[in-house]
Amino acid sequence: MACRISEYTRPEWIVPQLAARTKDEALREIARHLASQISELNEVELHQKLQEREQKASTGADHGLAIPHATIASVEALVVAVARAPKGIDFGALDNQQSFVFFTVINPAKAKPGETTYLQAISSICRFMRQPQMRQRILDARSAEEIFKVIASEEATRMGV
């Protein structure tokens, strides 16, 4: 079952230009940004959970994509944040290339039956970002609002809405 990423993100959760140069700096910056936007999130806890997940196996995918994710008890619904690193970050990606686009997925510890799961969200992100033109449109967007519009308009086109 495909999910609409635009239903689980907000423009204010998007970081159009990460200052980070390393994986840990990127995770810390994403955690800081999300905690400043979502009152239920604790920056230190989120950073720690994202780091723990990375220690198990890198969430760097391929084609410049990384999907860091964590389960956090304090959130009540799925959260998907987007960040970009225009110069790229070594995230231990499957194809050994730099990661430029980061979709961070935060899963609630107590998901309700029938709700979209983080695995469904990750699957949708992977399908969505498989298209070179989609990746380029996200990289070319000039603001958080524009990145959000790119995602929402592409989903509307693909899902016939």
Short mmCIF file of N, CA and C in Angstrom, two decimals:
data_model
loop_
_atom_site.label_atom_id
_atom_site.label_comp_id
_atom_site.label_asym_id
_atom_site.label_seq_id
_atom_site.Cartn_x
_atom_site.Cartn_y
_atom_site.Cartn_z
N MET A 1 0.84 -1.19 0.00
CA MET A 1 0.00 0.00 0.00
C MET A 1 0.88 1.25 0.00
N ALA A 2 0.73 2.07 -1.02
CA ALA A 2 1.50 3.31 -1.11
C ALA A 2 0.90 4.36 -0.20
N CYS A 3 1.76 5.15 0.39
CA CYS A 3 1.27 6.25 1.20
C CYS A 3 1.71 7.56 0.57
N ARG A 4 1.01 8.60 0.89
CA ARG A 4 1.35 9.93 0.39
C ARG A 4 2.25 10.61 1.41
N ILE A 5 3.50 10.77 1.04
CA ILE A 5 4.49 11.39 1.92
C ILE A 5 4.04 12.79 2.33
N SER A 6 3.40 13.51 1.41
CA SER A 6 2.96 14.87 1.70
C SER A 6 1.96 14.94 2.86
N GLU A 7 1.31 13.83 3.17
CA GLU A 7 0.37 13.81 4.30
C GLU A 7 1.09 13.73 5.65
N TYR A 8 2.37 13.38 5.62
CA TYR A 8 3.12 13.16 6.86
C TYR A 8 4.26 14.15 7.05
N THR A 9 4.32 15.15 6.19
CA THR A 9 5.34 16.18 6.33
C THR A 9 4.69 17.56 6.28
N ARG A 10 5.46 18.56 6.62
CA ARG A 10 5.03 19.95 6.61
C ARG A 10 6.20 20.78 6.08
N PRO A 11 5.94 21.90 5.43
CA PRO A 11 7.05 22.73 4.96
C PRO A 11 8.01 23.13 6.09
N GLU A 12 7.48 23.37 7.27
CA GLU A 12 8.35 23.78 8.38
C GLU A 12 9.24 22.65 8.90
N TRP A 13 9.00 21.42 8.48
CA TRP A 13 9.85 20.29 8.87
C TRP A 13 10.96 20.04 7.84
N ILE A 14 11.00 20.86 6.81
CA ILE A 14 11.97 20.68 5.73
C ILE A 14 13.17 21.61 5.95
N VAL A 15 14.36 21.05 5.80
CA VAL A 15 15.61 21.83 5.91
C VAL A 15 16.21 21.87 4.50
N PRO A 16 16.07 23.01 3.81
CA PRO A 16 16.53 23.07 2.42
C PRO A 16 18.04 23.02 2.26
N GLN A 17 18.77 23.40 3.31
CA GLN A 17 20.23 23.38 3.18
C GLN A 17 20.87 23.05 4.53
N LEU A 18 21.24 21.78 4.68
CA LEU A 18 21.96 21.38 5.89
C LEU A 18 23.35 22.01 5.88
N ALA A 19 23.80 22.44 7.05
CA ALA A 19 25.17 22.94 7.20
C ALA A 19 26.14 21.78 7.45
N ALA A 20 25.60 20.64 7.84
CA ALA A 20 26.40 19.47 8.23
C ALA A 20 27.33 19.01 7.12
N ARG A 21 28.46 18.44 7.55
CA ARG A 21 29.42 17.86 6.61
C ARG A 21 29.61 16.37 6.84
N THR A 22 29.16 15.88 8.01
CA THR A 22 29.31 14.46 8.34
C THR A 22 27.95 13.86 8.66
N LYS A 23 27.92 12.54 8.70
CA LYS A 23 26.68 11.83 9.03
C LYS A 23 26.16 12.26 10.40
N ASP A 24 27.03 12.24 11.41
CA ASP A 24 26.59 12.60 12.75
C ASP A 24 26.11 14.04 12.83
N GLU A 25 26.81 14.95 12.17
CA GLU A 25 26.38 16.35 12.15
C GLU A 25 25.00 16.47 11.49
N ALA A 26 24.78 15.72 10.42
CA ALA A 26 23.48 15.76 9.73
C ALA A 26 22.37 15.26 10.65
N LEU A 27 22.61 14.14 11.32
CA LEU A 27 21.60 13.60 12.24
C LEU A 27 21.31 14.58 13.36
N ARG A 28 22.35 15.21 13.89
CA ARG A 28 22.18 16.18 14.97
C ARG A 28 21.39 17.40 14.48
N GLU A 29 21.72 17.89 13.30
CA GLU A 29 21.03 19.07 12.76
C GLU A 29 19.56 18.76 12.46
N ILE A 30 19.30 17.59 11.91
CA ILE A 30 17.91 17.19 11.65
C ILE A 30 17.15 17.08 12.96
N ALA A 31 17.75 16.44 13.97
CA ALA A 31 17.10 16.28 15.28
C ALA A 31 16.82 17.65 15.90
N ARG A 32 17.78 18.55 15.83
CA ARG A 32 17.60 19.89 16.40
C ARG A 32 16.45 20.62 15.70
N HIS A 33 16.45 20.55 14.38
CA HIS A 33 15.41 21.24 13.63
C HIS A 33 14.02 20.68 13.96
N LEU A 34 13.89 19.36 13.94
CA LEU A 34 12.58 18.76 14.22
C LEU A 34 12.11 19.04 15.64
N ALA A 35 13.02 18.97 16.60
CA ALA A 35 12.65 19.25 17.99
C ALA A 35 12.20 20.70 18.17
N SER A 36 12.74 21.60 17.35
CA SER A 36 12.31 23.00 17.44
C SER A 36 10.93 23.21 16.81
N GLN A 37 10.49 22.28 15.99
CA GLN A 37 9.21 22.41 15.29
C GLN A 37 8.09 21.55 15.87
N ILE A 38 8.46 20.46 16.53
CA ILE A 38 7.47 19.50 17.04
C ILE A 38 7.69 19.37 18.55
N SER A 39 6.76 19.90 19.33
CA SER A 39 6.95 19.98 20.78
C SER A 39 7.11 18.61 21.45
N GLU A 40 6.54 17.55 20.87
CA GLU A 40 6.64 16.22 21.48
C GLU A 40 8.04 15.61 21.33
N LEU A 41 8.87 16.18 20.48
CA LEU A 41 10.19 15.59 20.24
C LEU A 41 11.25 16.20 21.13
N ASN A 42 12.11 15.34 21.64
CA ASN A 42 13.28 15.76 22.41
C ASN A 42 14.49 15.60 21.50
N GLU A 43 15.22 16.68 21.31
CA GLU A 43 16.36 16.68 20.39
C GLU A 43 17.39 15.60 20.73
N VAL A 44 17.76 15.50 22.01
CA VAL A 44 18.78 14.55 22.42
C VAL A 44 18.31 13.11 22.18
N GLU A 45 17.07 12.82 22.55
CA GLU A 45 16.53 11.46 22.36
C GLU A 45 16.47 11.12 20.88
N LEU A 46 15.97 12.05 20.07
CA LEU A 46 15.86 11.77 18.64
C LEU A 46 17.24 11.54 18.02
N HIS A 47 18.19 12.38 18.34
CA HIS A 47 19.55 12.21 17.81
C HIS A 47 20.11 10.85 18.22
N GLN A 48 19.93 10.50 19.47
CA GLN A 48 20.43 9.21 19.97
C GLN A 48 19.79 8.04 19.23
N LYS A 49 18.48 8.09 19.03
CA LYS A 49 17.77 7.00 18.35
C LYS A 49 18.20 6.89 16.88
N LEU A 50 18.40 8.04 16.23
CA LEU A 50 18.86 8.02 14.85
C LEU A 50 20.27 7.45 14.76
N GLN A 51 21.12 7.82 15.70
CA GLN A 51 22.49 7.28 15.74
C GLN A 51 22.47 5.77 15.97
N GLU A 52 21.65 5.32 16.92
CA GLU A 52 21.57 3.89 17.21
C GLU A 52 21.16 3.12 15.97
N ARG A 53 20.23 3.65 15.22
CA ARG A 53 19.78 2.98 13.99
C ARG A 53 20.91 2.91 12.97
N GLU A 54 21.67 3.99 12.85
CA GLU A 54 22.79 4.02 11.90
C GLU A 54 23.88 3.03 12.29
N GLN A 55 24.04 2.80 13.59
CA GLN A 55 25.07 1.84 14.04
C GLN A 55 24.71 0.41 13.65
N LYS A 56 23.42 0.13 13.54
CA LYS A 56 22.98 -1.21 13.10
C LYS A 56 23.30 -1.42 11.63
N ALA A 57 22.98 -0.45 10.82
CA ALA A 57 23.24 -0.47 9.38
C ALA A 57 22.93 0.92 8.84
N SER A 58 23.70 1.35 7.88
CA SER A 58 23.49 2.67 7.31
C SER A 58 22.11 2.76 6.65
N THR A 59 21.50 3.93 6.76
CA THR A 59 20.23 4.17 6.09
C THR A 59 20.46 4.91 4.77
N GLY A 60 21.73 5.00 4.36
CA GLY A 60 22.04 5.55 3.05
C GLY A 60 21.58 4.56 1.99
N ALA A 61 20.75 5.01 1.08
CA ALA A 61 20.22 4.11 0.04
C ALA A 61 21.13 4.24 -1.18
N ASP A 62 20.58 4.67 -2.30
CA ASP A 62 21.39 4.92 -3.48
C ASP A 62 20.83 6.14 -4.19
N HIS A 63 21.48 6.56 -5.25
CA HIS A 63 21.06 7.72 -6.03
C HIS A 63 20.98 9.00 -5.18
N GLY A 64 21.87 9.13 -4.18
CA GLY A 64 21.91 10.36 -3.38
C GLY A 64 20.88 10.45 -2.29
N LEU A 65 20.25 9.34 -1.95
CA LEU A 65 19.17 9.32 -0.96
C LEU A 65 19.60 8.63 0.33
N ALA A 66 19.16 9.17 1.45
CA ALA A 66 19.31 8.51 2.75
C ALA A 66 17.97 8.63 3.47
N ILE A 67 17.63 7.59 4.25
CA ILE A 67 16.35 7.58 4.96
C ILE A 67 16.59 7.22 6.43
N PRO A 68 17.18 8.15 7.20
CA PRO A 68 17.33 7.86 8.62
C PRO A 68 15.95 7.73 9.27
N HIS A 69 15.83 6.82 10.22
CA HIS A 69 14.53 6.64 10.85
C HIS A 69 14.69 6.13 12.28
N ALA A 70 13.64 6.38 13.07
CA ALA A 70 13.65 5.99 14.48
C ALA A 70 12.22 5.87 14.97
N THR A 71 12.06 5.09 16.03
CA THR A 71 10.77 4.99 16.72
C THR A 71 10.88 5.80 17.99
N ILE A 72 9.92 6.69 18.20
CA ILE A 72 9.92 7.60 19.35
C ILE A 72 8.56 7.51 20.04
N ALA A 73 8.58 7.23 21.32
CA ALA A 73 7.34 7.04 22.08
C ALA A 73 6.51 8.32 22.19
N SER A 74 7.14 9.47 22.18
CA SER A 74 6.41 10.72 22.43
C SER A 74 5.59 11.22 21.24
N VAL A 75 5.84 10.70 20.04
CA VAL A 75 5.03 11.16 18.90
C VAL A 75 3.82 10.25 18.74
N GLU A 76 2.73 10.85 18.31
CA GLU A 76 1.49 10.08 18.18
C GLU A 76 1.17 9.71 16.75
N ALA A 77 1.88 10.30 15.80
CA ALA A 77 1.63 10.02 14.39
C ALA A 77 2.96 10.02 13.65
N LEU A 78 2.96 9.37 12.51
CA LEU A 78 4.14 9.30 11.66
C LEU A 78 4.59 10.70 11.27
N VAL A 79 5.90 10.93 11.29
CA VAL A 79 6.49 12.20 10.89
C VAL A 79 7.51 11.91 9.80
N VAL A 80 7.44 12.67 8.71
CA VAL A 80 8.45 12.56 7.65
C VAL A 80 9.01 13.96 7.42
N ALA A 81 10.32 14.08 7.64
CA ALA A 81 11.00 15.35 7.41
C ALA A 81 11.92 15.19 6.22
N VAL A 82 12.23 16.29 5.57
CA VAL A 82 13.10 16.27 4.40
C VAL A 82 14.23 17.27 4.65
N ALA A 83 15.44 16.89 4.26
CA ALA A 83 16.58 17.80 4.33
C ALA A 83 17.45 17.58 3.11
N ARG A 84 18.19 18.62 2.74
CA ARG A 84 19.11 18.52 1.61
C ARG A 84 20.50 18.96 2.04
N ALA A 85 21.49 18.31 1.48
CA ALA A 85 22.90 18.69 1.65
C ALA A 85 23.46 18.88 0.25
N PRO A 86 23.45 20.11 -0.25
CA PRO A 86 23.84 20.35 -1.65
C PRO A 86 25.23 19.84 -2.01
N LYS A 87 26.15 19.79 -1.05
CA LYS A 87 27.50 19.29 -1.34
C LYS A 87 27.63 17.80 -1.09
N GLY A 88 26.60 17.19 -0.55
CA GLY A 88 26.61 15.76 -0.28
C GLY A 88 27.31 15.41 1.02
N ILE A 89 26.89 14.29 1.59
CA ILE A 89 27.45 13.77 2.84
C ILE A 89 27.67 12.28 2.66
N ASP A 90 28.82 11.81 3.12
CA ASP A 90 29.08 10.37 3.10
C ASP A 90 28.21 9.72 4.17
N PHE A 91 27.20 8.99 3.72
CA PHE A 91 26.24 8.39 4.64
C PHE A 91 26.32 6.86 4.60
N GLY A 92 27.38 6.34 3.98
CA GLY A 92 27.53 4.90 3.88
C GLY A 92 26.49 4.29 2.95
N ALA A 93 26.19 4.98 1.87
CA ALA A 93 25.14 4.55 0.95
C ALA A 93 25.49 3.24 0.25
N LEU A 94 24.46 2.54 -0.19
CA LEU A 94 24.61 1.26 -0.89
C LEU A 94 25.49 1.36 -2.13
N ASP A 95 25.41 2.50 -2.82
CA ASP A 95 26.18 2.66 -4.06
C ASP A 95 27.50 3.40 -3.83
N ASN A 96 27.86 3.61 -2.56
CA ASN A 96 29.10 4.29 -2.18
C ASN A 96 29.18 5.74 -2.67
N GLN A 97 28.05 6.33 -2.96
CA GLN A 97 28.00 7.73 -3.40
C GLN A 97 27.55 8.62 -2.23
N GLN A 98 27.77 9.90 -2.37
CA GLN A 98 27.32 10.87 -1.37
C GLN A 98 25.79 10.92 -1.35
N SER A 99 25.25 11.26 -0.19
CA SER A 99 23.80 11.46 -0.05
C SER A 99 23.52 12.96 -0.07
N PHE A 100 22.49 13.34 -0.82
CA PHE A 100 22.13 14.74 -0.98
C PHE A 100 20.74 15.04 -0.43
N VAL A 101 19.86 14.05 -0.44
CA VAL A 101 18.48 14.22 0.02
C VAL A 101 18.22 13.22 1.14
N PHE A 102 17.67 13.74 2.24
CA PHE A 102 17.43 12.93 3.43
C PHE A 102 15.95 13.01 3.80
N PHE A 103 15.30 11.86 3.81
CA PHE A 103 13.93 11.77 4.30
C PHE A 103 14.03 11.10 5.66
N THR A 104 13.78 11.84 6.73
CA THR A 104 13.83 11.28 8.08
C THR A 104 12.42 10.87 8.47
N VAL A 105 12.29 9.60 8.87
CA VAL A 105 10.98 9.05 9.22
C VAL A 105 10.96 8.75 10.72
N ILE A 106 9.99 9.33 11.42
CA ILE A 106 9.84 9.08 12.84
C ILE A 106 8.54 8.32 13.04
N ASN A 107 8.68 7.16 13.62
CA ASN A 107 7.57 6.25 13.81
C ASN A 107 7.06 6.36 15.25
N PRO A 108 5.75 6.47 15.44
CA PRO A 108 5.24 6.44 16.82
C PRO A 108 5.37 5.04 17.40
N ALA A 109 5.69 4.94 18.66
CA ALA A 109 5.86 3.63 19.31
C ALA A 109 4.53 2.87 19.36
N LYS A 110 3.43 3.62 19.46
CA LYS A 110 2.12 2.98 19.55
C LYS A 110 1.27 3.38 18.35
N ALA A 111 1.57 2.76 17.23
CA ALA A 111 0.79 3.03 16.03
C ALA A 111 -0.58 2.38 16.16
N LYS A 112 -1.58 3.09 15.65
CA LYS A 112 -2.94 2.58 15.70
C LYS A 112 -3.18 1.66 14.50
N PRO A 113 -4.03 0.65 14.66
CA PRO A 113 -4.32 -0.25 13.52
C PRO A 113 -4.83 0.53 12.31
N GLY A 114 -4.33 0.17 11.15
CA GLY A 114 -4.76 0.83 9.92
C GLY A 114 -3.95 2.06 9.56
N GLU A 115 -3.13 2.55 10.47
CA GLU A 115 -2.30 3.71 10.17
C GLU A 115 -1.12 3.30 9.30
N THR A 116 -0.64 4.25 8.53
CA THR A 116 0.55 4.00 7.71
C THR A 116 1.73 3.72 8.63
N THR A 117 2.48 2.69 8.32
CA THR A 117 3.65 2.34 9.12
C THR A 117 4.89 2.99 8.54
N TYR A 118 5.94 3.02 9.32
CA TYR A 118 7.19 3.61 8.83
C TYR A 118 7.74 2.80 7.66
N LEU A 119 7.51 1.49 7.63
CA LEU A 119 7.98 0.68 6.50
C LEU A 119 7.24 1.04 5.22
N GLN A 120 5.95 1.32 5.32
CA GLN A 120 5.20 1.76 4.15
C GLN A 120 5.71 3.13 3.67
N ALA A 121 6.02 4.00 4.63
CA ALA A 121 6.53 5.32 4.27
C ALA A 121 7.88 5.19 3.57
N ILE A 122 8.77 4.37 4.12
CA ILE A 122 10.09 4.19 3.52
C ILE A 122 9.96 3.60 2.11
N SER A 123 9.08 2.64 1.96
CA SER A 123 8.84 2.04 0.64
C SER A 123 8.35 3.10 -0.36
N SER A 124 7.43 3.94 0.07
CA SER A 124 6.91 5.00 -0.80
C SER A 124 8.01 5.99 -1.17
N ILE A 125 8.85 6.35 -0.20
CA ILE A 125 9.95 7.28 -0.46
C ILE A 125 10.90 6.68 -1.50
N CYS A 126 11.24 5.41 -1.34
CA CYS A 126 12.14 4.75 -2.29
C CYS A 126 11.57 4.74 -3.70
N ARG A 127 10.29 4.40 -3.83
CA ARG A 127 9.66 4.41 -5.16
C ARG A 127 9.63 5.82 -5.74
N PHE A 128 9.27 6.76 -4.91
CA PHE A 128 9.16 8.16 -5.30
C PHE A 128 10.50 8.70 -5.78
N MET A 129 11.57 8.39 -5.07
CA MET A 129 12.88 8.94 -5.37
C MET A 129 13.67 8.13 -6.40
N ARG A 130 13.11 7.03 -6.87
CA ARG A 130 13.76 6.22 -7.89
C ARG A 130 13.85 6.98 -9.22
N GLN A 131 12.97 7.93 -9.42
CA GLN A 131 12.90 8.67 -10.68
C GLN A 131 13.94 9.81 -10.68
N PRO A 132 14.86 9.79 -11.65
CA PRO A 132 15.90 10.83 -11.70
C PRO A 132 15.33 12.24 -11.75
N GLN A 133 14.25 12.44 -12.51
CA GLN A 133 13.68 13.78 -12.62
C GLN A 133 13.10 14.25 -11.29
N MET A 134 12.59 13.33 -10.48
CA MET A 134 12.05 13.70 -9.17
C MET A 134 13.18 14.15 -8.25
N ARG A 135 14.26 13.37 -8.24
CA ARG A 135 15.42 13.74 -7.42
C ARG A 135 15.93 15.12 -7.82
N GLN A 136 16.00 15.36 -9.12
CA GLN A 136 16.52 16.65 -9.60
C GLN A 136 15.59 17.79 -9.22
N ARG A 137 14.28 17.59 -9.32
CA ARG A 137 13.33 18.65 -8.95
C ARG A 137 13.48 19.01 -7.47
N ILE A 138 13.71 18.03 -6.61
CA ILE A 138 13.90 18.31 -5.18
C ILE A 138 15.22 19.06 -4.98
N LEU A 139 16.26 18.64 -5.68
CA LEU A 139 17.55 19.33 -5.56
C LEU A 139 17.49 20.76 -6.10
N ASP A 140 16.69 20.99 -7.12
CA ASP A 140 16.59 22.32 -7.74
C ASP A 140 15.67 23.28 -6.99
N ALA A 141 14.80 22.77 -6.14
CA ALA A 141 13.84 23.62 -5.41
C ALA A 141 14.61 24.64 -4.56
N ARG A 142 14.07 25.85 -4.46
CA ARG A 142 14.80 26.93 -3.79
C ARG A 142 14.39 27.15 -2.33
N SER A 143 13.34 26.49 -1.87
CA SER A 143 12.90 26.74 -0.50
C SER A 143 12.19 25.49 0.05
N ALA A 144 11.94 25.51 1.34
CA ALA A 144 11.21 24.41 1.97
C ALA A 144 9.82 24.30 1.36
N GLU A 145 9.17 25.42 1.14
CA GLU A 145 7.83 25.42 0.56
C GLU A 145 7.84 24.82 -0.84
N GLU A 146 8.87 25.16 -1.60
CA GLU A 146 8.97 24.63 -2.97
C GLU A 146 9.23 23.12 -2.96
N ILE A 147 10.07 22.66 -2.04
CA ILE A 147 10.32 21.21 -1.91
C ILE A 147 9.00 20.51 -1.58
N PHE A 148 8.24 21.05 -0.64
CA PHE A 148 6.96 20.46 -0.28
C PHE A 148 6.02 20.41 -1.49
N LYS A 149 5.96 21.50 -2.24
CA LYS A 149 5.09 21.55 -3.43
C LYS A 149 5.51 20.53 -4.47
N VAL A 150 6.82 20.33 -4.65
CA VAL A 150 7.31 19.33 -5.60
C VAL A 150 6.80 17.95 -5.19
N ILE A 151 6.93 17.63 -3.91
CA ILE A 151 6.50 16.32 -3.41
C ILE A 151 4.99 16.16 -3.58
N ALA A 152 4.22 17.15 -3.14
CA ALA A 152 2.77 17.06 -3.20
C ALA A 152 2.27 16.99 -4.64
N SER A 153 2.83 17.80 -5.55
CA SER A 153 2.35 17.80 -6.92
C SER A 153 2.71 16.50 -7.63
N GLU A 154 3.88 15.95 -7.35
CA GLU A 154 4.27 14.68 -7.96
C GLU A 154 3.35 13.56 -7.47
N GLU A 155 3.06 13.56 -6.19
CA GLU A 155 2.14 12.52 -5.66
C GLU A 155 0.76 12.65 -6.27
N ALA A 156 0.27 13.89 -6.40
CA ALA A 156 -1.06 14.09 -6.99
C ALA A 156 -1.08 13.59 -8.43
N THR A 157 -0.02 13.84 -9.18
CA THR A 157 0.07 13.38 -10.56
C THR A 157 0.13 11.87 -10.63
N ARG A 158 0.98 11.26 -9.82
CA ARG A 158 1.18 9.82 -9.85
C ARG A 158 -0.02 9.05 -9.33
N MET A 159 -0.73 9.63 -8.36
CA MET A 159 -1.85 8.92 -7.75
C MET A 159 -3.19 9.34 -8.33
N GLY A 160 -3.13 10.19 -9.36
CA GLY A 160 -4.35 10.57 -10.06
C GLY A 160 -5.31 11.40 -9.26
N VAL A 161 -4.78 12.28 -8.43
CA VAL A 161 -5.66 13.14 -7.60
C VAL A 161 -5.70 14.52 -8.18
#
